Coordinates of C-alpha atoms in Angstrom, one line a residue:
M1 CA 0.0 0.0 0.0
S2 CA 1.4 3.4 -0.9
T3 CA 1.9 6.0 1.8
P4 CA 0.0 9.2 1.2
V5 CA 1.6 12.5 1.6
P6 CA -0.8 15.0 2.9
P7 CA 0.0 18.7 2.4
R8 CA 2.5 19.9 5.0
R9 CA 1.8 23.3 6.5
S10 CA -0.2 24.3 3.5
G11 CA -2.5 27.3 3.8
R12 CA -5.4 25.2 2.7
A13 CA -4.7 22.5 5.4
L14 CA -4.5 25.1 8.1
A15 CA -7.7 26.8 6.9
V16 CA -9.6 23.5 7.0
W17 CA -8.2 22.7 10.4
A18 CA -9.0 26.2 11.8
V19 CA -12.7 26.1 10.5
A20 CA -13.1 22.6 12.0
V21 CA -11.8 24.0 15.3
V22 CA -14.2 26.8 15.1
A23 CA -17.0 24.3 14.8
Y24 CA -15.8 22.6 17.9
V25 CA -15.7 25.9 19.7
A26 CA -19.4 26.4 18.8
A27 CA -20.2 23.0 20.0
V28 CA -18.5 23.6 23.4
L29 CA -20.3 26.9 23.7
G30 CA -23.5 25.0 23.2
R31 CA -22.4 22.5 25.9
S32 CA -21.4 24.9 28.5
S33 CA -23.9 27.8 27.9
L34 CA -26.1 26.8 30.8
A35 CA -23.1 26.8 33.2
A36 CA -23.0 30.6 33.2
T37 CA -26.8 31.2 32.9
G38 CA -28.2 28.6 35.2
V39 CA -29.7 31.1 37.7
T40 CA -31.5 32.9 34.8
A41 CA -32.8 29.6 33.5
A42 CA -34.1 28.5 36.9
E43 CA -36.1 31.8 37.0
R44 CA -37.3 31.5 33.4
F45 CA -38.6 28.0 33.7
D46 CA -39.7 28.4 37.4
V47 CA -37.9 25.1 38.5
S48 CA -35.7 24.1 41.4
S49 CA -31.9 23.6 41.0
G50 CA -32.5 19.8 41.2
V51 CA -35.0 19.9 38.3
L52 CA -32.8 22.3 36.3
S53 CA -29.9 19.8 36.6
L54 CA -31.9 17.5 34.4
L55 CA -30.9 19.8 31.5
A56 CA -27.3 19.0 32.1
V57 CA -27.8 15.2 32.8
V58 CA -29.9 14.7 29.6
Q59 CA -27.4 16.5 27.4
L60 CA -24.5 14.4 28.8
A61 CA -26.5 11.2 28.4
V62 CA -27.2 12.1 24.7
Y63 CA -23.5 12.9 24.3
A64 CA -22.3 9.6 25.6
A65 CA -24.9 7.5 23.9
L66 CA -24.1 9.0 20.5
Q67 CA -20.3 8.7 20.7
I68 CA -20.0 5.4 18.9
P69 CA -22.9 6.0 16.4
A70 CA -21.1 9.3 15.6
G71 CA -18.0 7.5 14.9
V72 CA -19.7 5.1 12.5
L73 CA -21.4 8.1 10.8
V74 CA -18.3 10.1 10.2
D75 CA -16.6 7.1 8.7
R76 CA -19.5 6.5 6.3
V77 CA -20.3 10.0 5.1
G78 CA -17.1 11.9 5.9
P79 CA -16.2 14.6 8.5
R80 CA -17.2 17.6 6.5
K81 CA -20.9 16.7 6.4
V82 CA -21.0 15.5 10.0
I83 CA -19.3 18.7 11.4
A84 CA -21.8 20.8 9.4
G85 CA -24.7 18.8 10.6
G86 CA -23.6 18.9 14.1
A87 CA -23.4 22.7 13.9
V88 CA -27.0 22.8 12.6
L89 CA -28.1 20.5 15.5
V90 CA -26.5 22.9 18.0
A91 CA -28.1 25.9 16.2
V92 CA -31.6 24.3 16.3
G93 CA -31.2 23.3 20.0
Q94 CA -30.1 26.8 21.0
V95 CA -33.1 28.3 19.1
V96 CA -35.5 25.9 20.8
L97 CA -34.0 26.8 24.2
A98 CA -34.4 30.5 23.3
L99 CA -38.1 30.2 22.5
A100 CA -39.0 27.4 24.9
A101 CA -41.8 28.2 27.4
P102 CA -42.6 24.7 28.9
F103 CA -39.6 23.0 30.6
W104 CA -40.0 19.8 28.5
L105 CA -39.2 21.9 25.4
A106 CA -36.0 23.3 27.0
V107 CA -35.0 19.6 27.7
A108 CA -35.6 18.8 23.9
G109 CA -33.4 21.7 23.0
R110 CA -30.6 20.5 25.2
M111 CA -30.9 17.1 23.7
L112 CA -30.3 18.6 20.3
V113 CA -27.4 20.5 21.5
G114 CA -25.9 17.3 23.1
A115 CA -26.4 15.4 19.7
G116 CA -24.6 18.2 17.8
D117 CA -21.8 18.3 20.4
A118 CA -21.4 14.5 20.3
V119 CA -20.6 14.3 16.6
T120 CA -18.2 17.2 16.3
F121 CA -15.0 16.3 18.2
V122 CA -14.7 12.8 16.7
S123 CA -15.2 14.4 13.2
V124 CA -12.4 16.8 13.9
L125 CA -10.1 14.0 15.0
R126 CA -11.1 12.0 11.8
L127 CA -10.3 15.1 9.6
I128 CA -6.9 15.9 10.9
P129 CA -5.0 12.8 9.6
S130 CA -6.3 13.5 6.1
W131 CA -4.7 16.9 5.9
F132 CA -1.5 16.6 7.9
P133 CA 1.5 14.2 8.3
A134 CA 1.1 11.6 10.9
R135 CA 3.9 13.1 13.1
R136 CA 2.0 16.4 13.4
V137 CA -1.4 14.8 14.1
P138 CA -0.8 14.5 18.0
L139 CA 0.1 18.2 18.3
L140 CA -2.9 19.3 16.1
N141 CA -5.3 17.0 18.1
Q142 CA -4.0 18.7 21.4
L143 CA -4.4 22.2 19.9
A144 CA -7.9 21.4 18.7
G145 CA -8.9 20.2 22.1
I146 CA -7.3 23.2 23.9
L147 CA -8.8 25.8 21.5
G148 CA -12.2 24.2 21.7
Q149 CA -12.5 25.2 25.3
L150 CA -12.6 28.7 24.3
G151 CA -16.3 27.9 24.0
Q152 CA -16.5 27.8 27.7
V153 CA -15.0 31.3 27.9
I154 CA -17.5 32.7 25.4
S155 CA -20.4 31.1 27.4
A156 CA -19.1 32.5 30.7
V157 CA -18.4 36.1 29.5
P158 CA -20.2 37.4 26.3
L159 CA -23.2 35.1 26.4
A160 CA -23.7 35.6 30.0
A161 CA -23.4 39.3 29.5
L162 CA -25.8 39.2 26.6
V163 CA -28.4 37.3 28.7
L164 CA -28.2 40.0 31.4
G165 CA -28.2 42.9 28.9
T166 CA -30.7 41.9 26.3
G167 CA -32.6 39.0 27.9
W168 CA -32.7 35.2 27.5
T169 CA -34.4 34.9 24.1
P170 CA -32.2 37.3 22.1
A171 CA -29.0 36.0 23.6
Y172 CA -29.9 32.3 22.8
L173 CA -31.1 33.3 19.3
A174 CA -27.8 35.0 18.8
A175 CA -26.0 31.8 19.9
G176 CA -28.1 29.8 17.5
G177 CA -27.4 32.1 14.6
T178 CA -23.7 31.9 15.3
A179 CA -23.9 28.1 15.0
V180 CA -25.7 28.5 11.7
L181 CA -22.9 30.8 10.4
V182 CA -20.4 28.1 11.5
A183 CA -22.3 25.5 9.6
V184 CA -22.2 27.6 6.4
L185 CA -18.4 28.2 7.0
V186 CA -17.7 24.5 7.4
V187 CA -19.6 23.7 4.1
A188 CA -17.7 26.5 2.3
V189 CA -14.1 25.7 3.5
V190 CA -13.8 22.2 4.9
R191 CA -13.1 19.2 2.7
D192 CA -12.6 15.6 3.8
G193 CA -9.2 15.5 2.3
P194 CA -6.9 17.1 -0.4
A195 CA -8.1 16.4 -3.9
G196 CA -6.6 13.3 -5.3
A197 CA -4.9 12.3 -2.1
A198 CA -5.1 8.8 -0.6
A199 CA -6.5 8.1 2.8
P200 CA -4.2 8.8 5.8
A201 CA -2.0 6.0 7.1
G202 CA -0.5 5.2 10.4
D203 CA 3.1 6.3 11.4
G204 CA 6.3 4.3 11.2
A205 CA 6.1 2.9 14.7
E206 CA 2.4 1.9 14.5
R207 CA 1.2 0.7 11.0
S208 CA -2.3 -0.2 10.1
S209 CA -3.3 -3.5 8.6
T210 CA -5.3 -2.4 5.6
G211 CA -5.1 -5.3 3.2
V212 CA -8.3 -6.7 1.8
D213 CA -8.1 -9.7 4.1
S214 CA -7.9 -7.5 7.2
P215 CA -10.7 -8.1 9.6
A216 CA -10.6 -4.4 10.5
V217 CA -11.4 -3.6 6.8
Q218 CA -13.9 -6.3 6.2
G219 CA -15.8 -5.6 9.4
G220 CA -17.2 -2.5 10.8
L221 CA -17.9 -1.5 14.4
G222 CA -17.5 -5.0 15.7
A223 CA -14.0 -5.3 14.1
A224 CA -13.1 -2.0 15.8
L225 CA -14.4 -3.2 19.1
R226 CA -12.4 -6.4 18.9
E227 CA -9.1 -4.6 17.9
P228 CA -6.6 -4.9 20.6
G229 CA -5.1 -1.4 19.9
V230 CA -8.5 0.2 20.2
K231 CA -9.2 -1.6 23.5
L232 CA -5.8 -0.3 24.7
A233 CA -6.8 3.2 23.7
F234 CA -10.1 2.8 25.5
W235 CA -8.4 1.9 28.8
C236 CA -5.9 4.7 28.4
H237 CA -8.7 7.3 27.9
L238 CA -10.6 5.8 30.8
A239 CA -7.6 6.2 33.0
A240 CA -6.2 9.6 32.2
P241 CA -8.8 12.4 32.3
F242 CA -11.3 11.6 35.1
P243 CA -9.3 12.9 38.0
G244 CA -9.0 16.4 36.4
N245 CA -12.6 16.2 35.1
V246 CA -14.0 15.4 38.6
F247 CA -12.0 18.2 40.1
G248 CA -12.7 20.8 37.3
L249 CA -16.3 20.0 36.6
L250 CA -17.9 19.7 39.9
W251 CA -16.0 18.7 43.1
G252 CA -12.8 20.7 43.0
F253 CA -14.3 24.0 44.4
P254 CA -16.2 22.2 47.2
F255 CA -13.1 20.2 48.2
L256 CA -10.9 23.2 48.3
T257 CA -13.3 25.4 50.3
G258 CA -15.4 22.9 52.3
G259 CA -12.5 20.5 52.8
E260 CA -9.2 22.4 52.6
G261 CA -10.7 25.5 54.1
L262 CA -9.5 27.9 51.4
A263 CA -11.3 31.2 50.6
G264 CA -13.5 31.3 47.7
G265 CA -11.2 33.6 45.7
T266 CA -8.2 31.4 46.3
A267 CA -10.1 28.2 45.3
R268 CA -11.2 29.9 42.0
G269 CA -7.6 31.0 41.4
L270 CA -6.5 27.3 41.7
L271 CA -9.2 26.3 39.3
V272 CA -7.9 28.9 36.8
L273 CA -4.4 27.5 37.3
Y274 CA -5.8 24.0 36.5
V275 CA -7.2 25.2 33.2
A276 CA -3.9 27.1 32.4
A277 CA -1.9 24.1 33.2
G278 CA -3.8 22.0 30.7
I279 CA -3.3 24.7 28.0
A280 CA 0.4 24.8 28.7
I281 CA 1.0 21.0 29.0
G282 CA -1.1 20.2 25.9
P283 CA 1.3 21.1 23.2
L284 CA 4.2 19.6 25.1
V285 CA 2.4 16.3 25.4
G286 CA 1.3 16.4 21.8
T287 CA 4.9 17.1 20.6
L288 CA 6.3 14.2 22.6
A289 CA 3.6 11.8 21.3
G290 CA 4.4 12.8 17.8
R291 CA 8.1 12.7 18.1
F292 CA 8.1 9.4 20.2
P293 CA 5.1 7.4 19.0
A294 CA 6.5 4.2 20.6
Q295 CA 6.2 5.8 24.0
R296 CA 2.6 7.0 23.8
V297 CA 1.3 4.4 26.2
R298 CA 4.1 5.0 28.7
L299 CA 3.3 8.7 28.5
I300 CA -0.3 8.1 29.5
V301 CA 0.6 5.8 32.2
V302 CA 3.1 8.2 33.7
C303 CA 0.5 11.0 33.7
T304 CA -2.0 8.7 35.3
L305 CA 0.3 7.5 38.1
A306 CA 1.4 11.2 38.7
Q307 CA -2.3 12.2 39.3
A308 CA -2.8 9.2 41.5
A309 CA 0.3 10.0 43.6
S310 CA -0.6 13.7 43.8
W311 CA -4.1 12.9 45.1
L312 CA -2.8 10.3 47.6
V313 CA -0.2 12.9 49.0
V314 CA -2.8 15.6 49.4
L315 CA -5.4 13.2 51.0
A316 CA -2.7 11.8 53.4
W317 CA -1.4 15.2 54.4
P318 CA -2.1 15.7 58.1
G319 CA -4.6 18.6 58.3
P320 CA -5.2 21.0 55.4
A321 CA -2.5 20.7 52.7
P322 CA -0.3 23.7 52.1
L323 CA -1.2 26.1 49.3
V324 CA 2.0 25.3 47.4
L325 CA 1.1 21.6 47.5
L326 CA -2.4 22.3 46.4
A327 CA -1.1 24.5 43.5
L328 CA 1.3 21.6 42.4
H329 CA -1.6 19.2 42.7
V330 CA -3.9 21.2 40.2
V331 CA -1.0 21.5 37.8
V332 CA -0.5 17.7 37.8
L333 CA -4.2 17.2 37.4
G334 CA -4.0 19.6 34.3
G335 CA -1.9 17.1 32.5
G336 CA -4.7 14.4 32.6
G337 CA -6.7 16.0 29.7
P338 CA -3.7 16.3 27.3
A339 CA -2.7 12.8 28.1
S340 CA -6.1 11.4 27.4
L341 CA -6.0 12.9 23.8
V342 CA -2.9 10.8 23.1
A343 CA -5.3 7.7 23.4
F344 CA -6.9 8.9 20.1
D345 CA -3.5 8.6 18.4
I346 CA -3.1 5.1 19.7
A347 CA -6.5 4.2 18.2
R348 CA -5.8 5.9 15.0
A349 CA -2.7 3.8 14.4
A350 CA -4.5 0.6 15.3
V351 CA -7.1 0.7 12.6
P352 CA -7.3 1.5 8.9
P353 CA -8.3 5.0 7.9
Q354 CA -11.9 3.8 7.1
R355 CA -12.4 3.0 10.8
I356 CA -10.8 6.0 12.5
G357 CA -14.2 7.6 13.4
R358 CA -15.5 4.3 14.9
A359 CA -12.3 3.8 16.9
S360 CA -12.4 7.4 18.3
G361 CA -16.0 7.1 19.3
I362 CA -15.2 4.0 21.3
V363 CA -12.2 5.6 22.9
N364 CA -14.2 8.8 23.9
V365 CA -16.7 6.7 25.9
G366 CA -13.9 5.6 28.3
G367 CA -13.2 8.9 29.8
F368 CA -16.9 9.8 30.0
V369 CA -17.7 6.5 31.9
S370 CA -15.0 7.0 34.4
T371 CA -15.7 10.7 34.9
V372 CA -19.5 10.2 35.5
A373 CA -19.0 7.2 37.7
V374 CA -16.6 9.0 40.0
V375 CA -18.6 12.2 40.1
L376 CA -21.7 10.3 41.2
V377 CA -19.9 8.0 43.7
V378 CA -18.2 10.9 45.3
G379 CA -21.5 12.5 46.1
V380 CA -23.0 9.3 47.4
V381 CA -20.0 8.8 49.8
L382 CA -20.4 12.3 51.0
D383 CA -24.1 11.7 51.6
L384 CA -23.4 8.5 53.5
Q385 CA -21.2 10.4 55.9
G386 CA -23.8 13.1 56.5
A387 CA -21.7 15.6 54.5
G388 CA -23.9 16.2 51.5
T389 CA -24.4 19.9 51.8
P390 CA -21.9 22.8 51.9
D391 CA -22.5 23.5 55.6
T392 CA -21.7 19.8 56.5
Y393 CA -18.6 19.4 54.4
T394 CA -15.4 18.3 56.2
L395 CA -11.9 17.4 55.2
D396 CA -12.3 13.8 56.6
A397 CA -15.5 13.3 54.5
F398 CA -13.8 14.5 51.4
R399 CA -10.7 12.3 52.0
A400 CA -13.0 9.2 52.2
A401 CA -15.0 10.4 49.1
M402 CA -12.0 11.1 46.9
L403 CA -10.5 7.7 47.7
V404 CA -13.2 6.2 45.4
Q405 CA -10.8 7.1 42.5
V406 CA -8.4 4.4 43.6
P407 CA -10.4 1.4 42.3
V408 CA -11.0 3.1 39.1
W409 CA -7.2 3.7 38.6
L410 CA -6.5 0.0 39.4
V411 CA -9.1 -1.2 37.0
A412 CA -7.9 1.1 34.2
L413 CA -4.2 0.2 34.8
L414 CA -5.0 -3.5 34.8
G415 CA -6.9 -2.9 31.5
I416 CA -4.0 -1.1 30.0
A417 CA -1.5 -3.9 31.1
R418 CA -3.8 -6.6 29.7
S419 CA -4.3 -4.8 26.4
V420 CA -0.6 -4.2 26.0
R421 CA 0.1 -7.9 26.3
R422 CA -2.5 -8.6 23.6
V423 CA -1.2 -5.9 21.2
R424 CA 2.3 -7.4 21.7
A425 CA 1.0 -10.9 21.1
Q426 CA -0.8 -9.8 17.9
S427 CA 2.3 -7.9 16.7
A428 CA 4.4 -11.1 17.3
A429 CA 1.9 -13.3 15.6
E430 CA 1.9 -11.2 12.5
G431 CA 5.6 -11.0 12.5
N432 CA 5.5 -7.2 12.2
R433 CA 4.7 -7.5 8.5
G434 CA 1.7 -5.1 8.1
A435 CA 1.0 -5.3 11.9
R436 CA -1.3 -2.7 13.4
F437 CA 1.4 -2.1 16.0
S438 CA 5.1 -2.9 16.2
R439 CA 6.5 -4.2 19.4
R440 CA 8.1 -0.8 20.1
A441 CA 4.7 0.8 20.2
V442 CA 3.9 -0.3 23.7

């Protein structure tokens, strides 16, 4: 099989990548829009905080449920159509939310936003290898993930200000209109690959088996699920991001204020440091993964073990931990997200180009499962200790609750170790002739 040579640093390739990233920013804006306007939403729909949380839960459930179907879809119809369609779904969802009077209609709008969000990132990951050399893909994946989080900034500042200044309906209609413009931009600029170019291939250390007799080519979703390299990537993605996600999405601020006794301003500063650390570490991790592809799994395992060690030191500290230790802790947690993106590179190298979307969808489920499980169980453990509300939080209660991460780490690391053995066995059985992985890959 001939090795394709995608354009290198061409203006067209960068333009395609940039527009795809803008679409991901729009998806993240839709995902996070309620985070900054929740109080207004509760007043508009006249519901309690508990009922209002249904909007977030339903959206996340739709996102998770559609990950694998989204991967199948992008493999079949191409990333350009799926990214544009995702932007349209986000737009319709935002418009429905803008005009909704009954609460059930707002729920329907959030489900549409979740569907559009679900198909976007896996499509961006599917698009990048078609336009750039394999060694640059890890870095561009990292930058796409980092820049996409600008959607959170937009929802927290301009959108929130627009809601306060002009009202709920005009603000969310503007958000929907923005998503429509993004869809038009995607249709105009993005293409699935360079004209006349072959499909992307894996890198030198990890080669896809794409012969006509390959099960991965003959099969579809089932073949991707059975692929040892995809299973390895799934466990890597399950292991790396959840400690930071649990901290950044929900339990970090209560832990720092109600457990460690920090002032609210100091705790918010540490959360900002957590985000900044992820932004700074992402390009470094992407560069290392691209330059040393044979060390990708080790890179993820090191980041996972570093997070585990950091949490255990903080939890074992006698009394509240020093501020310097907590700052170091959030920096270490900030590396989990970038490490999890390396898992997509492992999956990409394990399957032929026609199955990258399916593989990415499977992998993306891993981090979602571990994050949601730990977020829920931490809350349950706090409740069981009688520390379920801010006025009852204690450091000892949080210590017990945060230890629920330990079994998840153990399960994930065992899954990685088992998958590594299977990948090596597969590589040895194929004699490294057209193998999906070389022995150096793990």
